[in-house]
XYZ file of C-alpha atoms in Angstrom:
695
model
C 132.601 75.411 92.904
C 129.561 78.077 93.862
C 126.759 79.083 91.562
C 128.399 82.721 90.832
C 131.814 81.189 89.894
C 130.316 78.564 87.695
C 128.702 81.157 85.704
C 132.241 82.448 84.360
C 133.037 79.035 83.417
C 133.040 77.815 79.641
C 130.961 74.529 78.662
C 129.408 74.277 82.041
C 125.980 72.224 81.455
C 122.831 74.422 82.994
C 119.290 73.067 83.874
C 116.329 74.321 85.061
C 114.135 72.819 87.882
C 110.885 74.183 88.501
C 108.047 73.819 91.215
C 104.556 74.296 90.202
C 101.976 75.176 93.230
C 98.273 74.649 91.642
C 95.312 74.798 94.068
C 92.591 72.302 94.593
C 89.430 72.272 96.374
C 89.129 69.958 99.393
C 85.894 68.128 100.738
C 84.628 65.105 102.740
C 87.144 65.539 106.015
C 86.929 62.943 108.622
C 86.764 63.963 112.161
C 90.124 62.622 114.044
C 89.460 64.038 117.547
C 88.548 67.441 119.119
C 88.244 69.912 116.371
C 91.049 68.187 113.922
C 89.950 66.767 110.895
C 91.760 64.743 108.066
C 91.679 63.947 104.292
C 93.659 61.732 102.267
C 95.088 63.652 99.433
C 97.446 62.056 96.585
C 98.031 65.052 94.232
C 101.423 66.246 95.761
C 102.846 67.717 98.545
C 100.450 70.241 100.460
C 102.697 73.491 101.179
C 99.795 75.695 102.239
C 95.877 75.579 102.905
C 93.090 78.153 102.921
C 89.927 78.267 104.467
C 87.509 80.738 102.980
C 90.357 82.431 101.480
C 92.480 82.899 104.685
C 95.639 81.040 104.707
C 96.129 78.395 107.787
C 99.588 78.379 109.520
C 101.431 75.257 109.151
C 102.067 72.770 112.149
C 104.428 70.398 113.312
C 102.189 67.417 114.271
C 98.482 66.189 114.337
C 98.119 68.203 117.670
C 97.105 71.152 115.934
C 95.763 74.896 117.287
C 92.995 76.544 115.874
C 93.931 77.981 112.459
C 96.651 75.135 111.642
C 97.071 72.365 109.156
C 99.785 69.539 108.989
C 100.924 67.615 106.185
C 101.942 63.887 106.722
C 103.833 63.433 103.481
C 104.700 59.888 103.927
C 100.948 58.833 104.336
C 99.601 61.728 102.163
C 97.160 62.759 104.623
C 96.287 66.382 105.425
C 95.130 67.433 108.766
C 93.270 70.601 109.462
C 91.669 72.710 112.245
C 89.738 75.837 111.253
C 90.016 79.390 112.802
C 86.982 78.877 114.619
C 87.389 74.997 115.308
C 84.264 74.235 113.374
C 83.641 71.547 110.951
C 85.508 72.304 107.790
C 82.249 70.942 105.944
C 80.824 74.416 106.224
C 83.829 76.119 104.472
C 85.784 76.236 101.503
C 89.028 74.681 101.844
C 91.676 74.931 99.227
C 94.755 73.055 99.318
C 98.011 74.269 97.569
C 100.293 71.494 96.174
C 103.137 70.867 94.350
C 104.507 69.703 90.854
C 107.957 69.047 90.168
C 109.503 69.280 86.782
C 112.898 69.932 85.270
C 114.532 70.114 82.196
C 116.531 66.856 82.966
C 115.428 64.248 85.628
C 116.694 64.570 88.959
C 115.780 63.490 92.640
C 116.358 66.525 94.696
C 115.149 68.309 97.596
C 111.479 69.947 97.126
C 113.191 73.258 97.837
C 116.207 72.892 95.665
C 118.313 75.363 97.849
C 117.335 73.737 101.005
C 118.865 70.239 102.067
C 116.654 69.969 105.059
C 113.619 69.721 102.948
C 112.224 66.127 101.606
C 113.653 64.890 98.463
C 111.353 64.351 95.497
C 111.374 63.666 91.640
C 111.827 66.215 89.426
C 110.231 64.619 86.164
C 111.931 65.751 82.890
C 108.893 67.329 81.450
C 110.275 70.841 80.616
C 109.883 71.184 76.484
C 110.364 75.074 76.865
C 111.190 77.119 80.038
C 109.786 80.724 80.558
C 111.508 83.450 79.499
C 113.002 85.129 82.474
C 112.702 88.773 81.825
C 112.932 92.055 83.500
C 112.668 95.006 81.652
C 112.796 98.858 82.249
C 113.547 99.904 78.371
C 110.530 101.923 77.836
C 110.732 103.225 81.367
C 113.408 105.649 82.416
C 111.302 105.631 86.161
C 108.493 103.733 87.153
C 107.308 100.267 88.382
C 108.600 97.580 86.038
C 105.896 96.193 84.290
C 104.547 92.715 84.732
C 106.079 90.041 81.529
C 104.408 87.338 80.249
C 106.155 84.333 78.977
C 105.186 80.617 79.177
C 106.053 76.944 80.211
C 105.509 74.021 77.933
C 105.472 70.446 79.618
C 105.559 67.358 77.853
C 102.359 65.179 78.294
C 103.155 62.299 75.892
C 102.970 59.597 78.756
C 99.676 61.739 80.045
C 101.059 62.407 83.551
C 99.593 65.775 83.830
C 95.984 64.869 82.966
C 94.933 64.343 86.452
C 95.949 67.850 87.948
C 94.213 69.969 85.265
C 90.368 69.536 85.225
C 89.566 70.383 89.065
C 92.838 72.208 89.870
C 93.373 75.644 89.317
C 96.678 77.216 88.340
C 95.432 80.911 87.932
C 97.403 83.220 90.087
C 99.294 80.358 91.809
C 103.200 80.360 92.431
C 105.722 78.898 90.139
C 109.220 78.958 91.120
C 112.102 78.248 88.575
C 115.920 77.331 89.668
C 118.741 77.554 87.639
C 121.176 74.543 88.002
C 124.782 74.427 86.915
C 127.235 71.672 86.786
C 126.590 68.999 89.315
C 123.185 68.637 91.349
C 124.474 70.427 94.480
C 122.597 73.112 96.530
C 125.405 75.607 96.084
C 125.266 75.379 92.420
C 121.526 76.135 92.247
C 119.706 79.650 92.407
C 116.011 80.638 92.171
C 115.937 82.766 89.086
C 112.083 83.264 88.804
C 109.036 83.544 91.277
C 106.123 83.820 88.725
C 102.529 83.382 88.720
C 100.602 80.931 86.353
C 97.547 81.725 84.454
C 95.565 80.280 81.209
C 96.375 76.481 80.330
C 96.491 74.877 76.914
C 96.095 70.949 76.890
C 96.996 68.646 73.922
C 97.613 65.003 73.994
C 101.445 65.489 73.926
C 101.739 68.807 75.482
C 100.643 71.180 78.117
C 101.517 74.897 77.813
C 100.944 77.283 80.677
C 101.131 80.948 80.764
C 103.327 82.333 83.142
C 103.448 85.981 84.533
C 107.351 86.869 85.978
C 105.704 88.014 89.160
C 102.411 88.433 90.663
C 101.400 92.062 90.584
C 100.629 92.752 93.893
C 100.422 96.780 93.119
C 97.297 96.187 91.127
C 95.421 96.130 94.492
C 93.714 99.427 95.540
C 95.177 101.631 98.428
C 93.328 101.272 101.712
C 93.934 103.486 104.763
C 95.892 101.258 107.595
C 93.116 101.548 110.140
C 89.290 101.845 110.364
C 86.731 102.202 107.762
C 87.767 103.279 104.572
C 85.035 104.900 103.132
C 82.410 107.632 104.149
C 78.873 106.341 104.873
C 75.749 107.442 106.422
C 75.833 104.522 108.821
C 79.460 105.679 110.160
C 78.533 109.490 109.811
C 74.651 109.748 110.202
C 74.645 113.712 109.213
C 77.059 113.103 106.226
C 76.879 115.184 103.139
C 75.167 112.739 100.788
C 77.504 113.502 97.978
C 80.448 112.018 99.879
C 78.571 108.595 100.332
C 80.809 105.958 99.452
C 83.751 108.239 98.815
C 87.288 107.447 100.372
C 88.601 108.584 103.473
C 91.929 110.231 102.186
C 95.380 109.516 103.789
C 98.359 112.370 103.722
C 101.634 112.700 103.301
C 103.840 115.695 103.987
C 102.072 119.002 103.853
C 98.906 119.651 101.524
C 97.259 122.827 100.611
C 93.820 123.148 99.284
C 92.539 120.129 100.736
C 88.686 119.901 100.701
C 87.228 118.534 103.927
C 83.975 116.393 104.207
C 81.111 117.701 106.078
C 79.667 115.279 108.548
C 77.119 117.638 109.984
C 75.364 118.340 107.103
C 72.077 120.671 106.899
C 71.149 122.383 104.208
C 67.660 123.033 104.873
C 68.206 125.168 107.837
C 71.773 126.146 108.281
C 72.326 127.378 112.018
C 75.276 127.844 114.466
C 74.310 124.382 115.812
C 75.058 122.522 112.331
C 77.464 122.156 109.673
C 80.041 122.677 112.570
C 82.120 119.153 111.878
C 83.846 117.995 109.261
C 86.202 115.278 108.631
C 89.623 115.453 106.917
C 91.695 112.430 106.653
C 92.306 108.846 107.718
C 95.077 107.089 110.429
C 94.255 110.199 112.943
C 96.314 108.424 115.555
C 99.590 108.490 113.273
C 98.781 112.135 111.846
C 100.994 115.023 113.192
C 100.038 117.647 115.680
C 102.548 120.049 116.839
C 103.266 121.464 120.512
C 106.236 123.547 121.139
C 107.002 125.111 124.379
C 107.984 129.176 124.767
C 111.566 129.278 126.671
C 112.798 131.843 129.157
C 115.387 133.427 127.025
C 115.131 135.127 124.358
C 112.376 136.738 125.348
C 109.232 136.867 123.332
C 107.563 139.983 122.219
C 103.789 140.662 121.025
C 104.789 139.623 117.507
C 107.699 137.093 117.794
C 107.083 134.142 119.959
C 110.248 131.971 120.601
C 110.179 128.281 120.810
C 112.147 125.214 121.981
C 111.722 123.899 118.642
C 109.744 125.511 115.504
C 110.103 122.381 113.226
C 106.610 121.429 112.206
C 105.373 125.015 112.060
C 105.343 126.890 108.639
C 104.197 129.908 107.392
C 100.565 130.004 106.675
C 99.721 127.745 109.589
C 97.277 128.861 112.161
C 98.608 128.508 115.697
C 97.050 128.676 119.399
C 99.418 130.456 121.799
C 98.357 129.206 125.010
C 99.349 131.616 127.838
C 97.593 133.395 130.556
C 95.088 134.613 128.142
C 94.971 132.432 125.036
C 95.600 133.757 121.506
C 95.275 132.358 117.933
C 97.409 133.815 115.077
C 98.679 133.125 111.411
C 102.086 132.546 111.327
C 103.681 135.079 108.884
C 107.381 133.752 109.519
C 109.273 131.006 110.949
C 113.069 130.534 112.027
C 114.378 126.935 112.349
C 118.305 127.662 113.275
C 119.651 129.615 115.948
C 117.051 130.763 118.193
C 113.758 129.261 116.948
C 110.986 131.637 116.770
C 107.568 132.269 114.802
C 106.289 135.790 113.908
C 102.545 137.025 113.783
C 100.320 139.831 114.155
C 100.601 141.450 117.402
C 99.082 139.691 120.411
C 96.438 142.030 122.300
C 97.004 140.574 126.090
C 100.760 140.650 126.248
C 103.577 138.115 124.790
C 104.142 134.590 125.735
C 106.160 133.750 128.737
C 108.506 130.884 129.781
C 106.453 127.511 129.955
C 103.788 128.897 127.561
C 102.848 126.584 124.897
C 102.185 127.107 120.859
C 99.917 124.141 119.389
C 99.173 123.507 115.673
C 96.717 120.944 114.505
C 96.936 118.199 111.941
C 94.411 120.834 110.193
C 96.703 123.797 110.420
C 94.699 126.088 108.716
C 90.845 126.568 107.238
C 89.800 128.866 104.668
C 86.380 129.494 104.266
C 85.013 131.133 101.001
C 81.471 132.884 101.422
C 80.397 135.124 98.485
C 83.634 135.190 96.897
C 85.578 136.703 100.016
C 88.112 134.437 101.825
C 87.851 134.156 105.616
C 90.776 132.196 107.786
C 89.433 130.279 110.506
C 91.852 130.070 113.474
C 92.877 127.014 115.370
C 92.052 127.189 118.831
C 90.012 130.094 118.591
C 87.342 129.099 115.831
C 87.930 125.100 115.684
C 89.240 122.588 117.629
C 90.562 119.205 116.451
C 89.806 115.408 117.467
C 90.231 111.934 116.033
C 87.099 109.963 116.190
C 86.405 105.951 116.810
C 87.091 105.402 113.294
C 90.474 107.015 113.274
C 89.560 110.075 111.172
C 90.665 113.483 111.937
C 88.061 116.020 112.366
C 87.557 119.337 113.474
C 84.605 121.145 114.742
C 83.875 125.010 114.538
C 82.542 127.165 117.558
C 79.089 128.295 117.596
C 80.623 132.075 117.521
C 82.444 131.088 114.035
C 80.321 133.715 112.421
C 81.033 136.381 114.861
C 84.436 135.932 114.988
C 85.174 135.941 111.382
C 82.425 138.593 110.476
C 80.793 136.070 107.847
C 78.142 137.974 105.983
C 75.792 134.728 106.591
C 75.616 131.558 108.840
C 77.934 128.704 107.527
C 76.404 126.739 104.991
C 77.174 123.674 102.919
C 77.212 125.734 99.883
C 80.143 127.638 101.074
C 83.668 126.338 100.075
C 86.095 125.017 102.421
C 90.021 124.560 102.138
C 92.175 123.228 104.388
C 96.070 122.770 104.922
C 96.702 119.265 106.349
C 99.665 117.702 107.597
C 100.622 113.740 107.255
C 102.365 111.483 109.708
C 105.478 111.685 111.389
C 108.296 109.302 110.097
C 108.167 105.833 111.694
C 109.709 103.774 108.867
C 112.452 101.399 109.757
C 114.884 99.432 107.499
C 116.472 96.358 109.105
C 115.506 97.530 112.647
C 116.894 101.142 112.595
C 114.597 104.082 111.459
C 114.894 104.667 107.721
C 115.180 108.666 107.033
C 114.299 111.597 109.190
C 111.542 113.951 109.489
C 111.712 117.162 107.431
C 113.601 120.047 109.077
C 111.069 122.321 108.372
C 107.531 120.539 108.362
C 108.357 118.095 110.847
C 106.947 115.132 109.267
C 107.705 112.442 106.428
C 108.189 114.201 103.452
C 111.075 112.353 101.888
C 110.388 110.447 98.767
C 112.485 107.161 99.706
C 110.908 106.750 103.159
C 107.369 107.391 101.804
C 108.195 104.816 98.835
C 109.355 102.162 101.600
C 106.192 103.007 103.746
C 104.072 102.224 100.727
C 105.960 99.070 99.835
C 105.814 97.587 103.553
C 102.909 98.891 105.057
C 100.277 99.298 102.175
C 101.736 96.545 99.559
C 102.512 93.895 102.227
C 106.096 93.322 100.893
C 107.955 91.908 103.757
C 111.331 93.309 104.396
C 113.095 89.868 103.344
C 111.904 90.751 99.440
C 113.311 94.279 99.606
C 116.780 94.773 98.397
C 117.632 97.081 101.475
C 121.189 98.157 100.271
C 119.292 99.773 97.267
C 117.172 101.876 99.586
C 120.169 102.802 101.519
C 121.557 104.084 98.537
C 118.391 105.637 97.637
C 118.416 107.720 100.894
C 121.320 109.548 99.863
C 120.515 109.667 96.170
C 116.848 111.242 96.468
C 116.116 114.545 98.784
C 113.014 114.780 97.016
C 110.373 116.278 99.551
C 106.842 115.500 98.590
C 103.141 116.236 99.686
C 100.175 114.772 98.433
C 96.714 113.156 99.268
C 95.404 109.825 98.343
C 93.385 110.113 96.281
C 94.102 113.482 95.030
C 90.655 114.716 95.019
C 87.741 114.163 97.647
C 85.549 112.821 94.719
C 88.146 110.504 93.335
C 88.251 106.711 94.022
C 91.135 105.173 95.717
C 94.018 104.761 92.937
C 95.995 101.403 92.523
C 98.810 100.919 94.244
C 101.093 100.808 91.041
C 99.508 104.352 90.254
C 101.070 105.672 93.570
C 104.355 104.123 92.930
C 104.405 105.355 89.505
C 103.550 108.970 90.682
C 106.354 108.460 93.158
C 108.901 107.363 90.718
C 108.227 109.755 88.134
C 108.626 112.624 90.886
C 112.110 111.148 91.876
C 113.091 109.430 88.650
C 113.343 106.031 90.338
C 112.766 102.839 88.653
C 111.354 99.943 91.112
C 112.204 96.744 89.656
C 112.896 92.851 90.725
C 116.716 92.261 91.058
C 118.347 89.128 90.197
C 117.495 88.028 93.664
C 114.139 88.553 93.480
C 113.858 91.314 95.665
C 112.377 94.958 95.028
C 115.129 97.143 94.094
C 114.746 101.021 93.750
C 117.373 103.387 91.871
C 117.392 106.859 90.621
C 118.042 107.949 87.262
C 121.665 109.104 87.087
C 124.745 109.503 85.141
C 126.650 106.279 84.808
C 128.875 105.035 87.478
C 131.406 102.326 87.793
C 131.490 99.594 85.175
C 130.272 96.173 86.485
C 131.487 93.952 83.695
C 133.016 94.151 79.968
C 131.680 92.396 77.123
C 134.171 91.550 74.299
C 133.707 90.821 71.046
C 134.050 87.081 70.928
C 131.212 86.998 73.769
C 128.727 88.556 71.535
C 126.815 85.991 69.400
C 127.378 86.652 65.820
C 125.287 89.001 64.087
C 123.184 90.041 67.443
C 124.522 93.249 68.084
C 122.272 96.511 67.158
C 122.615 100.014 68.129
C 119.568 102.080 67.204
C 119.212 106.089 67.730
C 115.608 106.717 68.206
C 114.063 110.299 68.138
C 110.505 109.495 68.951
C 111.020 110.390 72.645
C 112.718 113.676 71.987
C 111.356 116.772 73.828
C 112.144 120.170 73.498
C 110.382 121.757 76.395
C 109.476 120.207 79.879
C 106.618 121.634 81.908
C 106.714 120.333 85.644
C 103.152 120.644 87.709
C 103.452 120.586 91.213
C 102.153 121.691 94.318
C 98.704 120.688 93.470
C 95.428 121.758 95.302
C 92.104 120.252 95.201
C 90.797 123.811 95.565
C 93.031 126.697 94.952
C 94.144 127.993 98.610
C 93.604 131.770 97.298
C 90.486 131.451 95.523
C 88.564 128.478 96.707
C 87.567 127.547 93.002
C 89.104 124.688 91.051
C 92.127 123.040 90.970
C 95.391 124.877 91.283
C 98.991 124.044 90.896
C 102.368 125.687 90.340
C 104.606 125.355 87.020
C 108.346 124.916 86.581
C 109.772 124.953 82.943
C 113.059 123.751 81.155
C 114.243 123.765 77.541
C 116.547 122.016 75.510
C 118.828 123.499 72.732
C 119.863 120.173 71.618
C 116.394 119.161 70.696
C 115.529 122.582 69.149
C 118.761 123.508 67.258
C 120.288 120.156 66.635
C 117.234 117.670 66.100
C 114.903 120.228 64.976
C 112.344 119.106 67.265
C 109.737 121.523 69.026
C 107.234 119.750 71.341
C 106.206 119.780 74.910
C 106.358 116.970 77.523
C 103.960 117.917 80.676
C 104.565 115.811 83.991
C 102.877 116.063 87.081
C 105.225 115.875 90.215
C 104.416 115.302 93.880
C 106.642 117.733 94.740
C 105.632 120.846 97.000
C 109.052 122.468 96.865
C 109.568 124.737 93.972
C 113.478 124.473 93.711
C 113.149 120.635 93.614
C 110.284 120.843 91.009
C 112.683 123.017 88.891
C 115.294 120.514 89.343
C 113.380 117.773 88.026
C 112.348 119.855 84.927
C 116.139 120.426 84.175
C 116.764 116.585 84.581
C 114.071 115.708 82.432
C 114.850 117.969 79.657
C 118.332 116.775 79.758
C 117.035 113.163 79.517
C 114.252 113.809 76.795
C 116.133 116.447 74.850
C 118.538 114.188 73.145
C 118.074 110.943 71.062
C 117.889 107.788 72.794
C 120.784 104.975 71.879
C 119.460 101.740 72.552
C 122.191 98.773 72.379
C 120.733 95.117 71.975
C 122.900 92.057 71.847
C 123.064 88.228 72.575
C 125.842 87.146 74.831
C 127.324 83.955 76.590
C 125.761 82.598 79.483
C 128.295 83.985 81.948
C 126.253 86.973 82.063
C 123.161 85.201 83.355
C 123.559 87.139 86.646
C 123.551 90.407 85.152
C 120.745 92.690 86.185
C 118.819 95.782 85.215
C 120.471 99.256 86.020
C 123.709 97.777 85.998
C 126.633 99.433 83.701
C 128.483 97.427 80.951
C 131.345 98.236 78.970
C 130.956 97.149 75.367
C 134.667 96.428 73.885
C 134.546 96.322 70.096
C 136.771 97.478 67.218
C 133.533 98.639 65.562
C 131.220 100.983 67.230
C 129.270 104.037 66.097
C 131.125 107.452 67.314
C 134.516 105.887 67.152
C 137.225 105.721 64.164
C 137.629 102.240 62.308
C 141.185 101.245 62.078
C 140.589 97.502 62.002
C 142.901 96.976 64.980
C 142.134 99.408 67.853
C 139.537 98.064 70.674
C 137.041 100.922 71.151
C 134.777 101.175 74.418
C 131.230 102.055 74.987
C 129.660 102.092 78.269
C 125.564 101.362 78.579
C 123.009 100.889 81.258
C 121.138 97.605 81.017
C 117.535 98.471 80.903
C 116.247 94.681 79.657
C 117.733 91.268 80.270
C 116.178 88.075 78.890
C 117.814 84.912 80.041
C 117.485 81.209 78.842
C 119.555 78.093 79.049
C 121.747 78.897 75.930
C 121.901 82.679 75.913
C 121.457 86.113 77.717
C 119.835 89.046 75.496
C 120.751 92.420 77.031
C 119.086 95.814 75.985
C 120.810 98.683 76.901
C 120.764 102.536 76.984
C 123.731 104.737 76.427
C 122.261 107.793 78.372
C 123.571 110.191 76.287
C 121.444 113.163 77.579
C 122.217 112.177 80.869
C 126.031 111.348 80.317
C 126.516 115.045 78.422
C 124.962 116.819 81.450
C 126.170 114.789 84.186
C 126.298 117.762 86.863
C 122.596 117.981 86.758
C 122.261 114.554 87.923
């Protein structure tokens, strides 16, 4: 009988198997031959080796290529060949080895779900297992918080002493497997992939603190190529206030973007300096646009037809490349039927068949001098390039001041504000493309695609650890269009990946968490759908059910800030943004609560920001109903975000007659699992359920 079927059986015995993977420095290697070195190692099966912090690749024999290791388990000998084939005596070599423990002794495969791995002995040392807990209870949207717990091991026979003093458990992996009934690979499931931390030792017990996952999102964002920070060694004429500041990254379309002067001269500004400005990183993947003028319909001096206008928006400056080139500001765009742009009248005649229209990554540059705004035109006033570091740069022509009738020569004290386009969509899921380019901006703006890009490219999460079906569903659940820079302002430092993911999640009301198969899953907050299972009264442990109504997070008004600009495009001063508001009559008149929740959004579309405000006021405008209960082990496989129906005679909101079963659906927000019980914490999502049409 398979694991999933055994969960449903009454009286099935349950045990845990655990594999601890601490690390230990290895010294005094002996040369075997060539560049291969060996070392006896009797602490346990070596599953990985790191040299100066870089993991080696596992080989299949003692004949090793550079950067490989081989573990001879029969003779307990470690063989390595460093990446540069040098003597490991000059390196810091760390071996990660395995300790096998269980709640019940077992001779079984070292990877319990893989019968091809070697058989080892799982010592019956587990006195207390880690709580297997997943929660988004206090988090309608965002990244699931890391949970801490502990594993207690019986050390009465002093078995563990030799591992503790010189080994490091900090940040190293612990795998916990749930074993039901007979010991068989089909009866075992990996239920926790955690990381160990501090250790407490006594003569009889070793306690190890365990986190339910290593927080990969605590690392800072970095661009995918080139140097991440401005420096005078990279840009000798860098504006000194940007020394050590991030080279920013862009998704979607961002207005109010502040470029960085890398041709800085404050003492004697001339038409030969302060010309070159850096914008953003990953230039080879940023999005420039060129469209071709068709033969029909015929363009006019104020309307230029294109084979495809996607990727050009109102306010962009474009170069119309014809017999006599001219640059203009786009005043209108049509994306359906015959595509075209409108602009001020061309002085040298309309564009003709085969002519082109180009828009740069930096689609617009506004210069504020003496309080007046002057708009530089792409192709006439500036050109764009990508430098050797992969950064997008634009360069002003020497005639800029004459072209714009600037009162004085461009100076570092003038305020420059840009519109910048981010990369096009090249995200894949399972091979095929995931998502598409925006029908107007022509690049990646959809939240699900950006979220997946962050996970795969920047957090380094392999696709094998992503719940692909949830992202397939999310692509139809979320059409949110975003535009933002990382970091938000030129003077900020790079944020942690967790901060970016939380901003994305808040914008789209998305929860990101590890599912029951320990894969990253993303779901949008919405009205409850189909029920995954029913819990009846006799499956709820006596006295464990509570239904609480909390008013602490009720808000009568929600304000969503969106379309953020580091410097306001209209004035060149201070930060700008737009607002959308929504109010709850339920909060005001039923609950007598008047308070405002302000939320930052990455939307650039007003309609979608207004929808977010409405959804938030639905959710927060009513009380939060939380149901907690302990139930039998057959619910071990239930996960966060599933819908459970509770079936009891006694439930709030239902008439009591002592006979009729009443039902209440609830969304699981937290699970906590042990060998003997499963604790579920659920939300009745009343505000969402009562306003299902808004979700």
